[in-house]
Amino acid sequence: MEAKSIILPQDRMPRQWYNILADIKLNPPLGPGGKPIRPEDLAPVFPMNLIEQEVSSDRWIDIPEPVLDVLRIWRPSPLTRASRFEKALGTPARIYFKNESVSPPGSHKPNTAVPQAYYNKVFGIERITTETGAGQWGSALAFACAQFGLACKVFMVRVSFDQKPYRKAMMQTWGATCVPSPSTETKAGRDALARDPDTPGSLGIAISEAVEQAVSDSSGKTRYSLGSVLNHVMLHQTIIGLETREQFKLIGVEPDVVIGCAGGGSNFAGLAFPYLLDKVNGRQIEIYPVEPAACPTMTRAPFVYDHGDTAGYTPLLPMHSLGHTFVPPPIHAGGLRYHGMSPTVSQLIDEGLLTPRAVKQLASYQAGVLFARSEGIIPAPETCNALACVVEEAEKAREEGREKTIVVSFSGHGLLDLGAYEKYLAGQLTDVGMSEEQLAEAMDTVKDYPRPAHLKIR
Amino acid sequence: MEAKSIILPQDRMPRQWYNILADIKLNPPLGPGGKPIRPEDLAPVFPMNLIEQEVSSDRWIDIPEPVLDVLRIWRPSPLTRASRFEKALGTPARIYFKNESVSPPGSHKPNTAVPQAYYNKVFGIERITTETGAGQWGSALAFACAQFGLACKVFMVRVSFDQKPYRKAMMQTWGATCVPSPSTETKAGRDALARDPDTPGSLGIAISEAVEQAVSDSSGKTRYSLGSVLNHVMLHQTIIGLETREQFKLIGVEPDVVIGCAGGGSNFAGLAFPYLLDKVNGRQIEIYPVEPAACPTMTRAPFVYDHGDTAGYTPLLPMHSLGHTFVPPPIHAGGLRYHGMSPTVSQLIDEGLLTPRAVKQLASYQAGVLFARSEGIIPAPETCNALACVVEEAEKAREEGREKTIVVSFSGHGLLDLGAYEKYLAGQLTDVGMSEEQLAEAMDTVKDYPRPAHLKIR
């Protein structure tokens, strides 16, 4: 029989990342007064070696050996035929999942946390600050910092801090410090607490706290780290798709459909970007980034210049955005509750190379439970969104009688999100979404935002 | 560089289990009146095909293809060089861990849950009952039953049911029913509640409930399942050690030291049994089962005939036992809080082929945190006990200047046990153990238990 998992030998692990900026143009980020940001403007926030990566247009960038050495703890990750899921769906489609849940923190996030920690370390940085919502990113950075002997400080949105104590314990086990945000440690936090002592916190406030603490360290030894959206994050994640291509080569298969969930866009981009050139070069391949219908950035929001954070501290980035003041409904896929979308993914949507999809919360858990009962692995709530799209495609294949090959990025496991499953199984989850009124309100907010130029692929 | 993980191709996965009963003698289990139990006496409790395996002395037993097909979801599991852990320990020893945490439920338990579910299915059984303490076994059986379309009912010790809601949610996600024990569903449960309405429950009561519900189903379609101790469970777990041997062959290495934690004994036996014949045949190899000092079954208790459960419903089994009424101190390694030890492991200890070790709770978490920060993976509390023994051996190797090769069974991850890590890191855990008075009391209880005959290896 066909092997269930296609295992890439460790000596065939990719040694370079693919940089999509070699093949597409981006509108520049804009600073105060609408002027393009220069690399040196970002120096207080990020180490210069990462800023250079952020703006590089080299197509292939070497993965440093010490980074490969840590990635080998769990990479190459398996590419697995979901034959039992196929059977449960009664589809002629062949479904493969690229299993990023096998990393120690349980998701794709360490693919960028590890190089970010490494580049900070070699630049002489001793401490990294970041924010986290549901906790996946904070866990990944804590893990990565432990590998390179860096201190790590995570500002975790208070409501999640209280709801998910295991995430905090995980970060502490790896030696990181995790505090609820808003905290009294920063001006941004104190201001937020003064406005509302009982605030549940927000990702926007947490970003402000993390950035403030990084740039105000007078020793110059602290920097800030972001887990999605930026170009260098997308770059680091391409190891997912590069491995997947090698694995499919081993069995002589080419996927017809590529699917990944997208919050800030890094998991989707990691799998999809290495397949984009195939599409540009004329191969028939469908590429679907999937978002929750409750936060329809790609499917409903316009392509504008907007801030990456709620407080407006970041430069203006060219992206599909519901507006930086938009607060998504409380779906459980916390990693997809982001008002914007990475500039690279946004640009590719604008060029018509990607076809965004939106799925509802209940359909996502229905897909997730079916996957758990057939393939055994319990998906993260974010991953469930991608799986719901796989289900739709599998059903389409059945109707069309087509044996197409689908590959989906299995972004993470749901072992620290089982509370959401319990609620779903008890019938306590709803298809929480946006009403047309709420959507109209968001559209009204962003309608006067500056518009990026329409660019075409090189 | 040497690959970090030694990956066995799926087509080289073992297709037979190793049955140690071909190579050692066991004293028979005894029923009422001290008479040896006959296979048919167990028929109301287990399906006959599993009972036949329990008493078989065939050296090699074929793994059925449908079982292999499910095991391939995560097997062969990686054998990984813990080079960063070695470096953190400053040891010349080479440390390899056989990573059983990669299964969907997160431990080695599904290695036997899957075949048990399969054999029940082909015997025409429709529903399996079991008990679970901390939840690892219940989760594994829930996962396995989902694969074969069996109903699964888990009686979970109430205190754990309340403390670890994620375990219950995990079982439900796989379609199982999980109720706190004692419940009002069984006579045993109702009696326990009548005695003490506020009882936290115990494994002994939960076993009684599960057995009672299995044998009292008048349709004859329900059976009971046990996750450790019995011969067929040890048999199924030998796939761990058989894979490990193949993986070491790939790199031309032979281990000098084999280490595994032992509660009922199945994880340890799974790795160690395939290495025992090497030792019998004169190869120099040290084999260490590791238990918590708080529940010193192997290192302090005598080899006696005792019941497997607190209520005394099971036959008398020949084992190292602290007495079936013994209640171990509340260490967090719940999987190691068992008064007895599997008859096969007990017999091998009696023959001097194994050297049991005991470690203290704080040393176990110290080893676990060091492992998590160096190798990235957070070990289960049970696994931490084995790692503490690895640390001792690594330190000994440093003192002796010996480059010996150590292999340890990494029985599971600690992602659903992070509360224990949080307590450890906050300084709230102690070296909870048994006082000499408590030990003397246990010894006094078992001193008049019947003694098994001293047997020698065939």
mmCIF file of C-alpha atoms in Angstrom, chain A residues 55-267:
data_model
loop_
_atom_site.group_PDB
_atom_site.id
_atom_site.type_symbol
_atom_site.label_atom_id
_atom_site.label_comp_id
_atom_site.label_asym_id
_atom_site.label_seq_id
_atom_site.Cartn_x
_atom_site.Cartn_y
_atom_site.Cartn_z
ATOM 1 C CA VAL A 55 13.235 44.692 2.211
ATOM 2 C CA SER A 56 15.355 42.178 0.278
ATOM 3 C CA SER A 57 14.344 41.173 -3.232
ATOM 4 C CA ASP A 58 16.779 38.240 -3.504
ATOM 5 C CA ARG A 59 14.793 35.223 -4.661
ATOM 6 C CA TRP A 60 16.599 32.680 -2.448
ATOM 7 C CA ILE A 61 17.921 33.434 1.016
ATOM 8 C CA ASP A 62 20.143 30.943 2.842
ATOM 9 C CA ILE A 63 18.807 29.499 6.077
ATOM 10 C CA PRO A 64 21.648 29.810 8.613
ATOM 11 C CA GLU A 65 23.006 26.479 9.868
ATOM 12 C CA PRO A 66 22.143 27.184 13.569
ATOM 13 C CA VAL A 67 18.544 27.813 12.473
ATOM 14 C CA LEU A 68 18.431 24.567 10.480
ATOM 15 C CA ASP A 69 19.816 22.811 13.527
ATOM 16 C CA VAL A 70 16.840 23.885 15.647
ATOM 17 C CA LEU A 71 14.287 23.347 12.880
ATOM 18 C CA ARG A 72 15.516 19.746 12.681
ATOM 19 C CA ILE A 73 13.915 19.148 16.101
ATOM 20 C CA TRP A 74 10.669 18.603 14.190
ATOM 21 C CA ARG A 75 11.383 19.270 10.502
ATOM 22 C CA PRO A 76 10.890 18.185 7.792
ATOM 23 C CA SER A 77 7.282 17.904 8.884
ATOM 24 C CA PRO A 78 5.216 15.017 7.470
ATOM 25 C CA LEU A 79 3.038 15.333 4.383
ATOM 26 C CA THR A 80 0.263 12.859 5.054
ATOM 27 C CA ARG A 81 -2.480 11.382 2.917
ATOM 28 C CA ALA A 82 -5.773 11.865 4.763
ATOM 29 C CA SER A 83 -7.214 8.651 3.388
ATOM 30 C CA ARG A 84 -9.617 8.122 6.281
ATOM 31 C CA PHE A 85 -10.890 11.688 6.001
ATOM 32 C CA GLU A 86 -11.409 11.122 2.255
ATOM 33 C CA LYS A 87 -13.375 7.975 3.029
ATOM 34 C CA ALA A 88 -15.495 9.767 5.640
ATOM 35 C CA LEU A 89 -16.258 12.433 3.023
ATOM 36 C CA GLY A 90 -16.969 9.909 0.287
ATOM 37 C CA THR A 91 -14.907 11.945 -2.161
ATOM 38 C CA PRO A 92 -12.806 10.915 -5.150
ATOM 39 C CA ALA A 93 -10.385 13.740 -4.249
ATOM 40 C CA ARG A 94 -6.979 12.868 -2.822
ATOM 41 C CA ILE A 95 -6.389 14.978 0.276
ATOM 42 C CA TYR A 96 -2.924 15.565 1.718
ATOM 43 C CA PHE A 97 -2.140 17.613 4.805
ATOM 44 C CA LYS A 98 1.182 19.218 5.565
ATOM 45 C CA ASN A 99 1.369 18.657 9.302
ATOM 46 C CA GLU A 100 2.807 21.724 11.047
ATOM 47 C CA SER A 101 1.295 20.634 14.375
ATOM 48 C CA VAL A 102 4.333 18.443 15.112
ATOM 49 C CA SER A 103 6.504 21.335 16.331
ATOM 50 C CA PRO A 104 7.035 21.512 20.103
ATOM 51 C CA PRO A 105 4.741 24.542 20.495
ATOM 52 C CA GLY A 106 2.179 22.807 18.270
ATOM 53 C CA SER A 107 1.948 25.096 15.236
ATOM 54 C CA HIS A 108 3.831 26.585 12.267
ATOM 55 C CA LYS A 109 4.775 29.653 14.314
ATOM 56 C CA PRO A 110 8.271 28.463 15.341
ATOM 57 C CA ASN A 111 9.273 28.389 11.646
ATOM 58 C CA THR A 112 9.729 32.153 11.985
ATOM 59 C CA ALA A 113 10.246 32.397 15.751
ATOM 60 C CA VAL A 114 13.476 30.391 15.464
ATOM 61 C CA PRO A 115 15.150 32.530 12.763
ATOM 62 C CA GLN A 116 13.892 35.718 14.407
ATOM 63 C CA ALA A 117 15.459 34.670 17.705
ATOM 64 C CA TYR A 118 18.653 33.694 15.875
ATOM 65 C CA TYR A 119 19.010 36.980 13.979
ATOM 66 C CA ASN A 120 18.365 38.943 17.149
ATOM 67 C CA LYS A 121 20.995 36.876 18.956
ATOM 68 C CA VAL A 122 23.714 37.391 16.331
ATOM 69 C CA PHE A 123 22.889 41.107 16.222
ATOM 70 C CA GLY A 124 23.739 41.235 19.937
ATOM 71 C CA ILE A 125 20.201 41.514 21.245
ATOM 72 C CA GLU A 126 19.589 39.946 24.660
ATOM 73 C CA ARG A 127 15.846 40.238 25.094
ATOM 74 C CA ILE A 128 12.797 40.101 22.828
ATOM 75 C CA THR A 129 9.350 41.452 23.565
ATOM 76 C CA THR A 130 6.167 40.466 21.819
ATOM 77 C CA GLU A 131 2.425 40.255 22.234
ATOM 78 C CA THR A 132 0.191 37.229 21.934
ATOM 79 C CA GLY A 133 -3.537 36.738 21.649
ATOM 80 C CA ALA A 134 -4.567 33.114 22.012
ATOM 81 C CA GLY A 135 -0.976 32.202 22.863
ATOM 82 C CA GLN A 136 0.394 30.296 19.857
ATOM 83 C CA TRP A 137 2.829 33.016 18.882
ATOM 84 C CA GLY A 138 4.005 33.765 22.408
ATOM 85 C CA SER A 139 4.631 30.040 22.972
ATOM 86 C CA ALA A 140 6.614 29.739 19.758
ATOM 87 C CA LEU A 141 8.804 32.733 20.562
ATOM 88 C CA ALA A 142 9.369 31.474 24.127
ATOM 89 C CA PHE A 143 10.504 28.126 22.691
ATOM 90 C CA ALA A 144 12.811 29.815 20.168
ATOM 91 C CA CYS A 145 14.359 32.159 22.727
ATOM 92 C CA ALA A 146 15.119 29.169 24.995
ATOM 93 C CA GLN A 147 17.102 27.656 22.123
ATOM 94 C CA PHE A 148 19.332 30.716 21.757
ATOM 95 C CA GLY A 149 19.555 31.835 25.368
ATOM 96 C CA LEU A 150 17.528 35.010 24.917
ATOM 97 C CA ALA A 151 15.183 36.512 27.472
ATOM 98 C CA CYS A 152 11.600 36.673 26.232
ATOM 99 C CA LYS A 153 8.774 38.848 27.472
ATOM 100 C CA VAL A 154 5.235 38.208 26.268
ATOM 101 C CA PHE A 155 2.299 40.559 26.759
ATOM 102 C CA MET A 156 -0.760 38.333 26.596
ATOM 103 C CA VAL A 157 -4.219 39.798 26.070
ATOM 104 C CA ARG A 158 -5.780 39.633 29.525
ATOM 105 C CA VAL A 159 -8.935 37.763 28.593
ATOM 106 C CA SER A 160 -6.844 34.995 26.988
ATOM 107 C CA PHE A 161 -4.355 35.073 29.868
ATOM 108 C CA ASP A 162 -7.201 34.259 32.219
ATOM 109 C CA GLN A 163 -8.963 31.767 29.915
ATOM 110 C CA LYS A 164 -5.902 29.786 28.809
ATOM 111 C CA PRO A 165 -3.598 29.298 31.789
ATOM 112 C CA TYR A 166 -1.847 26.413 30.022
ATOM 113 C CA ARG A 167 -0.408 28.756 27.398
ATOM 114 C CA LYS A 168 1.172 30.913 30.081
ATOM 115 C CA ALA A 169 2.521 27.797 31.824
ATOM 116 C CA MET A 170 3.987 26.622 28.512
ATOM 117 C CA MET A 171 5.841 29.907 28.007
ATOM 118 C CA GLN A 172 7.120 29.805 31.580
ATOM 119 C CA THR A 173 8.326 26.239 31.132
ATOM 120 C CA TRP A 174 10.489 27.504 28.270
ATOM 121 C CA GLY A 175 11.777 30.265 30.534
ATOM 122 C CA ALA A 176 9.792 33.208 29.194
ATOM 123 C CA THR A 177 7.944 35.800 31.243
ATOM 124 C CA CYS A 178 4.288 36.235 30.433
ATOM 125 C CA VAL A 179 2.193 39.053 31.851
ATOM 126 C CA PRO A 180 -1.411 39.969 31.223
ATOM 127 C CA SER A 181 -1.956 43.059 29.095
ATOM 128 C CA PRO A 182 -2.696 45.815 29.838
ATOM 129 C CA SER A 183 0.004 45.797 32.515
ATOM 130 C CA THR A 184 1.323 48.530 34.763
ATOM 131 C CA GLU A 185 4.798 48.121 33.237
ATOM 132 C CA THR A 186 4.280 50.475 30.304
ATOM 133 C CA LYS A 187 2.713 53.854 29.717
ATOM 134 C CA ALA A 188 0.436 52.319 27.108
ATOM 135 C CA GLY A 189 -0.702 49.723 29.627
ATOM 136 C CA ARG A 190 -1.173 52.213 32.464
ATOM 137 C CA ASP A 191 -3.158 54.512 30.169
ATOM 138 C CA ALA A 192 -5.400 51.648 29.145
ATOM 139 C CA LEU A 193 -5.969 50.675 32.775
ATOM 140 C CA ALA A 194 -6.715 54.275 33.692
ATOM 141 C CA ARG A 195 -9.358 54.399 30.951
ATOM 142 C CA ASP A 196 -10.892 51.096 32.059
ATOM 143 C CA PRO A 197 -9.496 49.181 35.054
ATOM 144 C CA ASP A 198 -11.562 46.134 34.051
ATOM 145 C CA THR A 199 -10.596 46.041 30.366
ATOM 146 C CA PRO A 200 -10.224 42.560 28.880
ATOM 147 C CA GLY A 201 -7.299 43.892 26.847
ATOM 148 C CA SER A 202 -6.756 43.751 23.100
ATOM 149 C CA LEU A 203 -4.059 42.752 20.660
ATOM 150 C CA GLY A 204 -3.682 46.448 19.803
ATOM 151 C CA ILE A 205 -2.882 47.404 23.393
ATOM 152 C CA ALA A 206 -0.562 44.408 23.799
ATOM 153 C CA ILE A 207 1.409 45.363 20.662
ATOM 154 C CA SER A 208 1.766 48.902 21.988
ATOM 155 C CA GLU A 209 3.103 47.581 25.303
ATOM 156 C CA ALA A 210 5.589 45.226 23.642
ATOM 157 C CA VAL A 211 6.867 47.869 21.209
ATOM 158 C CA GLU A 212 7.113 50.493 23.943
ATOM 159 C CA GLN A 213 9.104 48.198 26.219
ATOM 160 C CA ALA A 214 11.464 47.267 23.374
ATOM 161 C CA VAL A 215 12.220 50.788 22.147
ATOM 162 C CA SER A 216 12.465 52.315 25.635
ATOM 163 C CA ASP A 217 15.218 49.969 26.831
ATOM 164 C CA SER A 218 18.131 52.397 27.050
ATOM 165 C CA SER A 219 20.703 49.589 26.847
ATOM 166 C CA GLY A 220 19.692 49.021 23.239
ATOM 167 C CA LYS A 221 19.665 45.267 23.886
ATOM 168 C CA THR A 222 15.917 44.726 23.495
ATOM 169 C CA ARG A 223 13.922 44.396 20.274
ATOM 170 C CA TYR A 224 10.338 43.607 19.341
ATOM 171 C CA SER A 225 9.168 40.607 17.311
ATOM 172 C CA LEU A 226 6.029 40.098 15.221
ATOM 173 C CA GLY A 227 4.643 36.651 14.350
ATOM 174 C CA SER A 228 2.856 37.351 11.051
ATOM 175 C CA VAL A 229 2.021 40.046 8.429
ATOM 176 C CA LEU A 230 5.592 41.219 7.651
ATOM 177 C CA ASN A 231 7.605 40.110 4.620
ATOM 178 C CA HIS A 232 10.368 38.369 6.571
ATOM 179 C CA VAL A 233 7.772 36.297 8.431
ATOM 180 C CA MET A 234 6.247 35.117 5.133
ATOM 181 C CA LEU A 235 9.777 34.373 3.908
ATOM 182 C CA HIS A 236 10.594 32.120 6.881
ATOM 183 C CA GLN A 237 7.331 30.220 6.508
ATOM 184 C CA THR A 238 8.033 29.231 2.889
ATOM 185 C CA ILE A 239 9.909 26.215 4.230
ATOM 186 C CA ILE A 240 6.429 24.647 4.539
ATOM 187 C CA GLY A 241 5.701 24.823 0.824
ATOM 188 C CA LEU A 242 9.272 24.098 -0.257
ATOM 189 C CA GLU A 243 9.229 20.862 1.743
ATOM 190 C CA THR A 244 5.782 20.023 0.400
ATOM 191 C CA ARG A 245 7.007 20.380 -3.184
ATOM 192 C CA GLU A 246 9.914 18.018 -2.479
ATOM 193 C CA GLN A 247 7.601 15.523 -0.817
ATOM 194 C CA PHE A 248 5.164 15.506 -3.724
ATOM 195 C CA LYS A 249 8.120 15.018 -6.078
ATOM 196 C CA LEU A 250 9.022 11.852 -4.160
ATOM 197 C CA ILE A 251 5.664 10.329 -5.123
ATOM 198 C CA GLY A 252 5.293 12.008 -8.508
ATOM 199 C CA VAL A 253 2.174 13.978 -7.638
ATOM 200 C CA GLU A 254 1.259 17.603 -8.367
ATOM 201 C CA PRO A 255 -1.517 19.229 -6.329
ATOM 202 C CA ASP A 256 -4.452 20.830 -8.132
ATOM 203 C CA VAL A 257 -5.699 22.791 -5.134
ATOM 204 C CA VAL A 258 -3.691 24.511 -2.366
ATOM 205 C CA ILE A 259 -5.525 25.586 0.806
ATOM 206 C CA GLY A 260 -4.448 27.369 3.994
ATOM 207 C CA CYS A 261 -6.085 29.458 6.686
ATOM 208 C CA ALA A 262 -5.133 33.119 6.854
ATOM 209 C CA GLY A 263 -5.233 35.483 9.826
ATOM 210 C CA GLY A 264 -2.165 37.632 9.268
ATOM 211 C CA GLY A 265 -1.371 35.327 6.352
ATOM 212 C CA SER A 266 1.850 33.558 7.319
ATOM 213 C CA ASN A 267 0.604 29.969 7.472
#
